[in-house]
Amino acid sequence: MKAVLFLALSFLAPSFGGPATYLRAQDDSAQQFARYDLSIKVLPDARRIQVTGTVSLPPANQERDKIEFLLWSRMEKLTAQLLEPKIAAPAARLDNDGSDGDRKWTLRLVRPVPAGQFALVQFSYVSAVEPSPQFNISPEGSFAGGGGELWYPQTSFSNRETGTIRFLVPTGETVISNGRLLGTAEQRARGEFIFQIAQPSKFGFASGKYTVTRRAGKTPFALYLLRPSKRAGQILDGCASALNFLTRLFGTFPYREFSLVEVDFRSKVLGTSEFGFILADASVFDKDFDLSYWAHEIGHQWWGDLIRTKSGTTGRMMLSEGVAQFGALLATEKLEGHQAAERFRRTGYQPSGQGQSAATYFRLATTRKDFPLTTYEPKNQNDTLTMHTLANSKGFILLDMLSRRIGRAKFAAILRRFVKEKANQITSWQEFQRAIEAGAGQDIRWFFEQWFERTGAPDYQLTWEQSGKVVRVVVRQPAPYYRANLEVELSGTGRRLLKTVEIVGEQISFEWIVPFKVDSVVLDPHYKVLRWMPEFRPQ
């Protein structure tokens, strides 16, 4: 089976001028982006796409005798040629590593491209007919996710691209993709859709016989549905509220407009956050509005899309899944109240107890699937999936704790500043941590060492006694010891007293004058600190 061509260059590109911006492939830290010109013919009845196009690559500081790229192994009938520079012997041999899935290809040039010259490569291919979780072409609706199967040639998993994409689809279908929609209404009526992508992105699209509902606002919204939904208005209103809150938390929305697009993933995938839109599984439109789902996916527009990290690095999932989930938690707290946020932390957003939460983390911990969140480098795909779940279950609660320790307003300001400074650059958890430490206004290094750089969680045990009006409380914990601020709630005879204490070391005791008979003393009654609870232990 043949695959499509693209270039994942093995060279370093210097800074240069010119009307376009480009991407350096091998050195992901560069702020330059490859520029594509793609033409995609969508053939729903044949369950294929036909792709032709070019990609322009920046000059290298040394000559190139090969060009490397990544592409899904189910792309077939590849042709490729070097258009620029026009060298005497443009012939090349295309090799691949033979892997199934995301395959590495190497275009070996007979005569090298001289240093300091651009490379313009032309390619064409067709897709196989078999669907996959994030790529499916069918009469019922077609889609390709930018973060899933590599359906167009790419330099690396973490790179972003710019350019122009032209789609040709059957009359009556609508295309949603990245960037700005160009062309005329007459062209679109003929099935021609043109998108100009100036914001560096991973390309994705959906096409089908959509009905669209629009919502005006600072960031215009559009909802694309394949089927009528009674919940359309509820989803639009809920997502608008979530986006408004997340914009205050993370900063200006990165795109001109935002779309929610129905697709049928036919798998366990419920949604993917693309650059400027969300592909959402048809099943979520049959349920009541789930704020945690939508706010999490919207959060990826900043964390995961705009903020880039390099594959295989430590802390990568925290800078995408972890912060997006933290945003969903705070959106829940703001829009649905403190009780909903507490349930989110304990057992998940849904009242049924399903969803990522502390309970999810402790299920992993009891089966020994626990890694330090920011110092462990995944060794394989299973490790990566585990890190994904850890960030979504443990990581977001730790970020919530950190925001409380620093102060919510100050923490949000740090996040907004980091997004503004690091947008579309390769960054790392280490840089993120330094930004937090610099903006915290206090020594916070211990928090990262204790919570993010080791496994596990504290197991606090509280005992208490009352003598007259004096209540003595003792809190113990086994090693390794955790430092944390926790609330202690004393209640009785219809009265309640809330104290905040700092736990440090193996044991600490407190005495308080309480003007009523105490019936119960509860540590951390609203579960603001990640810790073991009896219900989390194996039964």
mmCIF file with all atom_site columns, C-alpha atoms in Angstrom, residues 97 188 388:
data_model
loop_
_atom_site.group_PDB
_atom_site.id
_atom_site.type_symbol
_atom_site.label_atom_id
_atom_site.label_alt_id
_atom_site.label_comp_id
_atom_site.label_asym_id
_atom_site.label_entity_id
_atom_site.label_seq_id
_atom_site.pdbx_PDB_ins_code
_atom_site.Cartn_x
_atom_site.Cartn_y
_atom_site.Cartn_z
_atom_site.occupancy
_atom_site.B_iso_or_equiv
_atom_site.pdbx_formal_charge
_atom_site.auth_seq_id
_atom_site.auth_comp_id
_atom_site.auth_asym_id
_atom_site.auth_atom_id
_atom_site.pdbx_PDB_model_num
ATOM 1 C CA . ASP A 1 97  ? 9.533   2.280  7.429  1.00 0.00 ? 97  ASP A CA 1
ATOM 2 C CA . ARG A 1 188 ? -20.550 27.054 -2.501 1.00 0.00 ? 188 ARG A CA 1
ATOM 3 C CA . HIS A 1 388 ? -3.907  11.250 29.295 1.00 0.00 ? 388 HIS A CA 1
#
